[in-house]
Amino acid sequence: MTKRALISVSDKSGVAEFAREIAALGYEIVSTGGTKKMLSEAGVPVKGVTDVTGFPEILEGRVKTLNPYIHGGLLAKHGEADHQKQLEEHNIHPIDIVCVNLYPFQQTISKPDVTTEAAIENIDIGGPAMLRASAKNHEYVTVIVDSSDYDEVLAELKGAGQTTLETRRKLAAKVFRHTAAYDAMIAGFMTDLAGVENPEKLTVTYELKQSLRYGENPHQQAAFYAQPLGSSFSVARAEQLHGKELSYNNIRDTDAALQIVKEFNEPAAVAVKHMNPCGVGAGLTIEEAYSRAYEADPTSIFGGIVALNRPVSKELAEKLHEIFLEIVIAPSFDQEAIDILSKKKNIRLLTLDFANGKKGEKVLTSVEGGLLSQDLDELSLADADVKVVTKREPTEEEWTALKLGWKVVKHVKSNAIVVTDDKMTLGVGAGQMNRVGAAKIALEQAGEKAKGAALASDAFFPMDDTVEAAAKAGITAIIQPGGSIKDEDSIKKADEYGIAMVLTGIRHFKH
């Protein structure tokens, strides 16, 4: 019996050449709609699905391959006598090769003006059914969902007359990953459309961006995956202009830097080490902002990641070139800046569109055996019920410092304290087991610069000891969420020292 191949694809790259090759090997080709038309025009002998089923395509093409003459050919066990008998009784021809990919649902819903009707019409039904049937029956059927696999299949057909079970199993596994991802995309779209907040099953899909040399440590294997329709303001969307591949830790740190720098509309520079900011500066120019970020902690910035929300000029590149940096990410680099920075082979230069796609996403965090999901912490002072609770109100300069501190402290590991003036961070206390400990670290780092500076805390003060420490260091303004049963103690202590204290009502824990 002549071997048969079924070909029906939305991605038509390379399919005419593939079909021509297998036709030359003696396969009868069956196809549908646009694929059949394209193959015929390419001179490939092809039979329509309606010729096989004896039934026309109906319901605007919604039903064409959902037929026993197709699925019987896909699911029959070639070595099973009873299956062969039933095929003969019903005049069903086995199908040996299936080449199918699906309606472009992802491409459709990625369009900003997509309608619900257009999205739903691009939910493929027959394609996944054929793929799943073929993959289930991979002991006998070679199923191809990815055009990159054409050459391997052809090589085996030409060399041995058939594909190996190992290859068919590998291709079947890819099919099930493909259909699972496809269904996850549809499930996400429909869940959003229906307005369901916490579905009983969370279905997500990611695409491999790169395999990594290792994870946090050399003995840990790792890979980097990107969300297909995720935020465009992401390290996963960045273009690398220079340097070796990003590492696991590079990616985490770059993400942390981006989350901070996107808080600023004015020129800003953020230096990050180990997921925490070591220096943040703002200014009238990006050069000025970087100088302040560097001055904030010239020791810790060494070997760090720097994010800048303005293009990198030659002047700025010369400053960046003076120290060792792992990564610089910015909207763009002048060519002279690239020439200067690329003299160091180990620095990575990344660009990203800072003007587009600052869309918040669900934050997914794995725990052993489970997954936590939450909204991204996007609240700012504009969302807060800001109250001055002390006798003295902040000065204009103190307000500027408090706002800067509040932007930064939400991105520092808790317990977190940040000391700032109106231009830059002066001290960062991160990840301490008690708040006064975090304050002591930040104040010690700020040193004499703490005098007249502002202090920001990610959560309330359980006691007045942090205010006491801040006052003794010379802090004159404090911003914190409030909400402690001992808020009055902290307010009294602030009044005692003439400190202006602002409560926001918003907590910014970061674990």
XYZ file of C-alpha atoms in Angstrom:
511
model
C 0.000 0.000 0.000
C 1.267 3.463 -0.901
C 2.516 5.405 2.089
C 0.582 8.557 2.878
C 1.554 11.924 4.364
C -0.883 14.547 5.606
C 0.359 18.134 5.390
C -1.621 21.134 6.690
C 0.372 24.084 8.002
C -0.036 27.764 8.828
C 3.762 28.222 8.863
C 4.572 27.351 5.272
C 8.315 27.970 5.418
C 10.143 25.080 3.732
C 7.021 22.943 3.390
C 6.947 22.878 -0.421
C 10.508 21.557 -0.558
C 9.739 18.997 2.155
C 6.590 17.828 0.366
C 8.417 17.576 -2.954
C 11.131 15.410 -1.371
C 8.743 12.955 0.302
C 6.613 12.780 -2.839
C 9.776 11.736 -4.677
C 10.177 8.980 -2.066
C 6.781 7.580 -3.059
C 4.476 9.174 -0.487
C 0.973 10.232 -1.453
C 0.330 13.692 -0.048
C -3.005 14.769 1.386
C -3.638 18.404 2.278
C -6.216 21.072 3.049
C -7.144 24.619 2.040
C -4.301 27.075 1.641
C -1.597 24.429 2.055
C -3.081 22.310 -0.760
C -3.280 25.374 -3.009
C 0.341 26.320 -2.308
C 1.634 22.780 -2.896
C -0.310 22.484 -6.163
C 1.102 25.801 -7.371
C 4.586 24.536 -6.463
C 4.056 21.519 -8.694
C 3.740 18.978 -5.880
C 1.146 16.241 -6.544
C -1.437 16.559 -3.779
C -4.866 15.147 -2.916
C -7.495 17.151 -1.027
C -8.850 15.974 2.319
C -12.359 16.056 0.855
C -11.226 13.481 -1.721
C -10.199 11.206 1.149
C -13.215 11.728 3.401
C -15.866 12.060 0.703
C -17.256 14.914 2.766
C -16.875 18.647 2.043
C -15.357 21.187 4.378
C -18.236 22.770 6.301
C -18.964 25.574 8.751
C -16.469 28.020 7.217
C -13.761 25.366 7.369
C -14.292 24.647 11.059
C -14.868 20.985 10.186
C -12.711 19.292 7.584
C -10.303 16.783 9.153
C -12.477 15.616 12.071
C -13.411 12.443 10.248
C -12.822 8.671 10.719
C -11.088 8.521 7.324
C -8.445 10.832 8.775
C -8.309 9.843 12.433
C -8.647 6.143 11.688
C -5.561 6.483 9.499
C -3.733 8.347 12.250
C -4.578 6.072 15.189
C -4.419 2.617 13.649
C -1.758 0.244 14.996
C 0.045 -0.913 11.893
C 1.085 -4.210 13.422
C -2.291 -5.057 14.944
C -4.280 -7.562 12.823
C -7.667 -6.428 14.121
C -6.837 -2.789 13.370
C -5.755 -3.701 9.860
C -8.947 -5.663 9.325
C -11.076 -2.683 10.372
C -9.136 -0.353 8.096
C -9.797 -2.689 5.166
C -13.479 -3.060 6.049
C -13.990 0.702 6.078
C -11.561 1.490 3.260
C -9.381 3.660 5.511
C -5.820 4.348 4.400
C -3.118 4.521 7.136
C -1.247 7.802 7.451
C 2.496 7.483 8.020
C 3.671 11.117 8.202
C 1.799 14.080 9.648
C 3.086 17.603 9.146
C 0.783 20.049 10.918
C 1.096 23.353 12.732
C -1.672 25.402 14.164
C -3.715 28.513 13.551
C -1.618 31.523 14.635
C -3.429 32.194 17.916
C -0.444 33.843 19.617
C 0.238 36.154 16.677
C -3.457 37.049 16.532
C -3.887 38.046 20.170
C -0.597 39.954 20.152
C -2.176 42.558 17.864
C -3.255 45.609 19.874
C -6.569 45.923 18.010
C -7.504 42.233 18.062
C -11.196 41.500 18.493
C -12.600 38.689 20.604
C -14.157 37.202 17.481
C -10.827 37.139 15.637
C -9.098 35.534 18.621
C -11.705 32.802 18.962
C -11.700 32.031 15.237
C -7.964 31.399 15.538
C -8.428 28.667 18.125
C -7.474 25.568 16.168
C -9.518 22.415 16.763
C -8.700 19.969 13.991
C -4.960 20.675 14.092
C -4.405 19.784 17.758
C -6.635 16.715 17.339
C -4.492 15.441 14.462
C -1.267 16.240 16.261
C -2.305 14.546 19.483
C -3.594 11.482 17.639
C -0.366 11.169 15.645
C 1.835 11.756 18.694
C -0.091 9.131 20.658
C 0.472 6.682 17.798
C 4.137 7.619 17.332
C 5.148 3.968 17.321
C 3.930 4.012 13.733
C 3.446 7.679 12.769
C 6.088 10.367 12.251
C 4.602 13.679 13.335
C 6.216 17.041 12.618
C 5.091 20.324 14.178
C 8.276 22.337 13.666
C 9.790 23.120 10.259
C 13.276 22.852 11.774
C 12.741 19.069 11.934
C 12.156 18.587 8.184
C 15.807 17.920 7.371
C 16.295 15.280 10.093
C 13.171 13.400 9.000
C 14.175 13.532 5.330
C 17.679 12.292 6.110
C 16.317 9.233 7.911
C 13.708 8.506 5.220
C 16.349 8.676 2.509
C 18.884 6.666 4.474
C 16.781 3.867 5.961
C 13.385 4.235 4.320
C 11.774 5.147 7.627
C 12.370 7.160 10.778
C 13.628 5.569 13.971
C 11.418 5.042 16.995
C 13.778 7.314 18.936
C 13.168 10.141 16.454
C 9.417 9.563 16.364
C 9.267 9.629 20.162
C 11.296 12.838 20.312
C 9.007 14.449 17.739
C 5.910 13.239 19.617
C 7.187 14.792 22.844
C 7.678 18.089 21.008
C 4.096 17.860 19.749
C 2.679 17.475 23.244
C 4.790 20.416 24.463
C 3.546 22.436 21.509
C -0.136 21.673 22.009
C 0.178 22.176 25.767
C 1.715 25.624 25.203
C -0.956 26.422 22.619
C -3.735 25.448 25.025
C -2.060 27.377 27.860
C -2.100 30.498 25.698
C -5.789 30.012 24.928
C -6.591 29.244 28.573
C -4.876 32.452 29.663
C -6.737 34.525 27.086
C -10.105 33.024 27.964
C -9.442 33.340 31.703
C -8.697 37.046 31.282
C -11.716 37.450 29.012
C -13.933 35.841 31.645
C -12.408 37.979 34.411
C -11.361 35.030 36.584
C -8.792 36.170 39.172
C -7.499 32.931 40.703
C -8.403 30.009 38.429
C -8.549 26.523 39.906
C -5.694 25.563 37.565
C -2.868 27.906 36.560
C -1.622 27.180 33.052
C 1.458 29.086 31.911
C 3.916 28.596 29.099
C 7.418 29.896 28.433
C 9.801 29.537 25.485
C 13.479 28.692 25.823
C 15.575 31.794 25.249
C 18.942 30.281 26.090
C 20.604 27.474 27.988
C 22.850 28.877 30.702
C 26.304 27.680 31.659
C 25.076 27.193 35.223
C 22.695 28.649 37.791
C 23.446 30.624 40.940
C 26.438 28.329 41.495
C 28.558 26.259 39.073
C 27.065 22.955 40.259
C 23.497 24.026 39.370
C 22.118 23.556 35.852
C 19.959 26.387 34.554
C 18.087 27.804 31.556
C 16.371 31.088 30.703
C 12.793 31.066 29.411
C 10.760 33.992 28.083
C 7.008 34.477 28.350
C 5.663 34.551 24.761
C 3.476 37.632 25.211
C 5.188 38.981 28.307
C 6.128 42.564 29.081
C 8.399 44.141 26.487
C 10.147 45.996 29.328
C 12.069 42.910 30.320
C 15.596 41.592 30.224
C 14.105 38.755 28.171
C 13.425 41.305 25.393
C 16.760 43.107 25.598
C 19.133 43.149 22.646
C 22.753 42.369 23.444
C 25.258 44.511 21.568
C 28.469 43.236 23.104
C 29.919 40.729 25.534
C 29.586 37.088 26.449
C 26.309 35.387 27.266
C 24.370 36.499 30.307
C 24.602 34.270 33.353
C 21.786 33.284 35.713
C 22.874 35.887 38.260
C 23.327 38.531 35.544
C 19.716 38.040 34.478
C 18.351 38.270 38.020
C 20.391 41.385 38.792
C 19.481 43.080 35.517
C 15.803 42.459 36.208
C 16.207 44.002 39.656
C 17.914 47.064 38.172
C 15.184 47.506 35.563
C 12.435 47.314 38.164
C 14.051 50.201 40.061
C 14.996 52.441 37.150
C 11.492 52.293 35.691
C 10.281 54.140 38.809
C 11.927 57.313 37.475
C 10.793 59.685 34.751
C 13.762 62.034 35.201
C 17.257 60.870 34.167
C 18.253 58.110 36.593
C 20.989 55.546 37.092
C 20.753 52.390 39.173
C 23.632 50.174 40.252
C 22.743 46.702 41.557
C 24.719 44.006 43.336
C 23.158 40.708 44.397
C 19.580 41.865 43.711
C 19.875 45.003 45.865
C 20.620 48.565 44.774
C 24.010 49.762 45.949
C 23.628 53.184 44.368
C 20.776 55.160 42.799
C 21.169 58.658 41.410
C 18.902 61.155 39.664
C 19.821 64.363 37.894
C 19.177 66.822 35.109
C 21.318 64.663 32.799
C 22.075 60.954 32.688
C 25.767 61.727 33.174
C 24.943 63.566 36.390
C 22.645 60.734 37.516
C 25.352 58.104 36.963
C 27.973 60.138 38.821
C 25.657 60.227 41.838
C 24.884 56.507 41.638
C 28.613 55.827 41.570
C 29.352 58.193 44.460
C 26.628 56.536 46.536
C 28.825 53.445 46.942
C 32.004 53.421 44.817
C 33.093 50.148 46.418
C 30.000 48.010 45.859
C 29.353 49.168 42.289
C 32.532 47.346 41.213
C 31.421 44.261 39.272
C 27.802 45.412 39.361
C 24.975 45.964 36.926
C 24.078 49.490 35.847
C 20.692 50.450 34.377
C 20.270 53.873 32.776
C 16.998 55.327 31.490
C 18.611 57.587 28.902
C 20.950 56.891 25.938
C 24.643 56.419 26.716
C 26.841 59.153 25.317
C 30.581 59.153 24.677
C 31.058 61.220 27.851
C 29.129 58.736 29.984
C 30.849 55.757 28.360
C 34.221 57.137 29.386
C 33.045 57.229 33.019
C 31.571 53.742 32.828
C 34.797 52.471 31.300
C 36.800 53.505 34.371
C 35.559 50.585 36.493
C 34.704 46.926 35.984
C 30.993 46.449 35.322
C 29.241 43.219 34.404
C 26.376 44.841 32.471
C 25.191 48.222 31.278
C 21.596 48.370 30.030
C 20.122 51.506 28.489
C 17.668 52.579 25.769
C 20.575 52.993 23.336
C 24.305 53.641 23.007
C 25.979 56.184 20.744
C 28.401 54.459 18.390
C 31.325 56.205 20.089
C 30.056 54.855 23.418
C 29.964 51.312 22.015
C 33.492 51.701 20.682
C 34.759 52.795 24.110
C 32.926 50.202 26.219
C 33.484 47.248 23.905
C 37.219 47.524 24.482
C 36.458 45.458 27.589
C 35.529 42.022 26.295
C 33.699 40.922 29.446
C 31.234 43.799 29.775
C 27.754 43.111 28.407
C 25.968 45.980 26.659
C 22.197 45.644 26.433
C 19.515 47.854 24.914
C 15.821 47.902 25.703
C 12.890 50.086 24.692
C 12.280 52.065 27.893
C 9.349 53.943 26.370
C 7.213 50.883 25.730
C 5.592 48.051 27.592
C 6.047 48.913 31.257
C 3.232 46.472 31.903
C 2.907 44.835 35.280
C 2.625 41.057 35.358
C 1.844 38.380 37.866
C 4.928 37.451 39.865
C 5.416 33.688 40.011
C 7.738 32.319 42.680
C 8.525 28.642 43.029
C 8.657 26.801 46.321
C 9.446 23.133 46.553
C 6.356 21.358 45.274
C 4.393 24.535 44.636
C 4.101 27.981 43.119
C 3.127 31.345 44.574
C 1.380 33.917 42.400
C 0.881 37.599 43.179
C 0.491 40.961 41.474
C 3.604 43.006 40.818
C 4.104 45.694 43.464
C 3.373 48.750 41.316
C 1.920 51.117 43.914
C 3.642 54.468 44.200
C 3.160 57.581 46.308
C 0.507 58.672 43.813
C -1.574 55.724 45.054
C -0.920 56.409 48.736
C -2.884 58.286 51.344
C 0.094 60.385 52.378
C -0.128 62.005 55.811
C 2.308 64.216 57.668
C 1.868 63.049 61.262
C 4.475 65.185 63.034
C 4.407 68.818 64.123
C 6.898 69.757 61.431
C 6.180 69.249 57.731
C 8.991 68.304 55.325
C 10.689 71.080 53.402
C 10.578 71.023 49.616
C 14.060 69.524 49.516
C 13.092 66.887 52.091
C 9.990 65.966 50.089
C 12.191 65.323 47.057
C 14.496 63.147 49.146
C 11.574 61.251 50.698
C 10.093 60.518 47.268
C 13.420 59.231 45.988
C 13.871 57.035 49.043
C 10.364 55.642 48.711
C 10.966 54.693 45.048
C 14.105 52.786 46.006
C 13.161 51.119 49.301
C 10.344 49.073 47.711
C 13.015 47.244 45.693
C 15.364 46.490 48.598
C 15.183 43.133 50.373
C 13.275 43.364 53.658
C 13.837 44.465 56.305
C 14.879 47.518 54.306
C 16.010 51.037 55.153
C 17.259 53.569 52.594
C 18.881 56.910 53.390
C 18.819 59.563 50.651
C 19.223 63.206 49.935
C 17.273 64.844 47.113
C 19.638 63.500 44.452
C 20.924 60.040 45.407
C 21.012 57.171 47.855
C 23.450 57.612 50.718
C 23.017 54.333 52.554
C 21.153 51.049 51.999
C 20.354 48.543 54.725
C 18.985 45.347 53.178
C 17.699 41.958 54.257
C 18.134 42.293 58.002
C 16.249 40.294 60.594
C 15.195 43.442 62.470
C 14.475 46.962 61.295
C 16.815 48.818 63.590
C 19.630 46.596 62.318
C 18.837 47.612 58.735
C 18.741 51.259 59.829
C 22.145 51.022 61.521
C 23.711 49.606 58.342
C 22.172 52.323 56.140
C 23.081 55.104 58.568
C 26.606 53.848 59.040
C 27.092 53.769 55.282
C 25.700 57.293 54.934
C 28.009 58.547 57.693
C 28.222 62.339 57.916
C 25.982 62.640 54.842
C 23.050 61.428 56.964
C 22.882 64.861 58.555
C 19.914 66.635 56.971
C 19.031 63.535 54.904
C 15.810 61.490 54.640
C 15.160 57.912 55.695
C 12.691 55.525 54.033
C 11.448 52.273 55.538
C 9.625 49.529 53.608
C 7.406 48.687 56.609
C 6.292 50.249 59.869
C 8.459 50.783 62.946
C 7.451 48.299 65.659
C 9.189 50.509 68.232
C 10.695 53.984 68.329
C 14.288 52.703 68.313
C 14.713 53.252 64.541
C 13.621 56.884 64.900
C 16.049 57.269 67.789
C 18.918 55.885 65.690
C 17.943 58.084 62.745
C 17.791 61.213 64.894
C 21.206 60.602 66.425
C 22.655 60.234 62.911
C 21.165 63.579 61.867
C 18.185 62.443 59.780
C 15.574 65.209 59.463
C 12.753 63.476 57.549
C 11.299 59.967 57.579
C 8.815 58.169 55.321
C 7.244 54.875 56.363
C 3.921 53.030 55.964
C 2.691 53.321 59.542
C 0.231 50.842 60.987
C 2.082 49.729 64.101
C 0.243 49.677 67.409
C 3.149 51.814 68.611
C 3.013 54.420 65.842
C 2.438 57.142 68.446
C 5.724 56.292 70.147
C 7.591 56.804 66.858
C 5.690 60.026 66.139
C 6.474 61.407 69.612
C 10.129 60.479 69.205
C 10.218 62.255 65.836
C 8.614 65.366 67.337
C 11.111 65.230 70.176
C 13.955 65.564 67.661
C 12.147 67.896 65.241
C 11.980 65.238 62.517
C 9.245 65.465 59.871
C 7.519 62.094 59.503
C 5.278 60.993 56.634
C 3.019 57.917 56.672
C 1.943 56.326 53.385
C -0.340 53.473 54.401
C 1.464 51.281 51.840
C 3.879 48.528 52.826
C 6.627 47.401 50.448
C 7.908 44.076 51.821
C 10.262 42.290 49.425
C 11.355 38.783 50.361
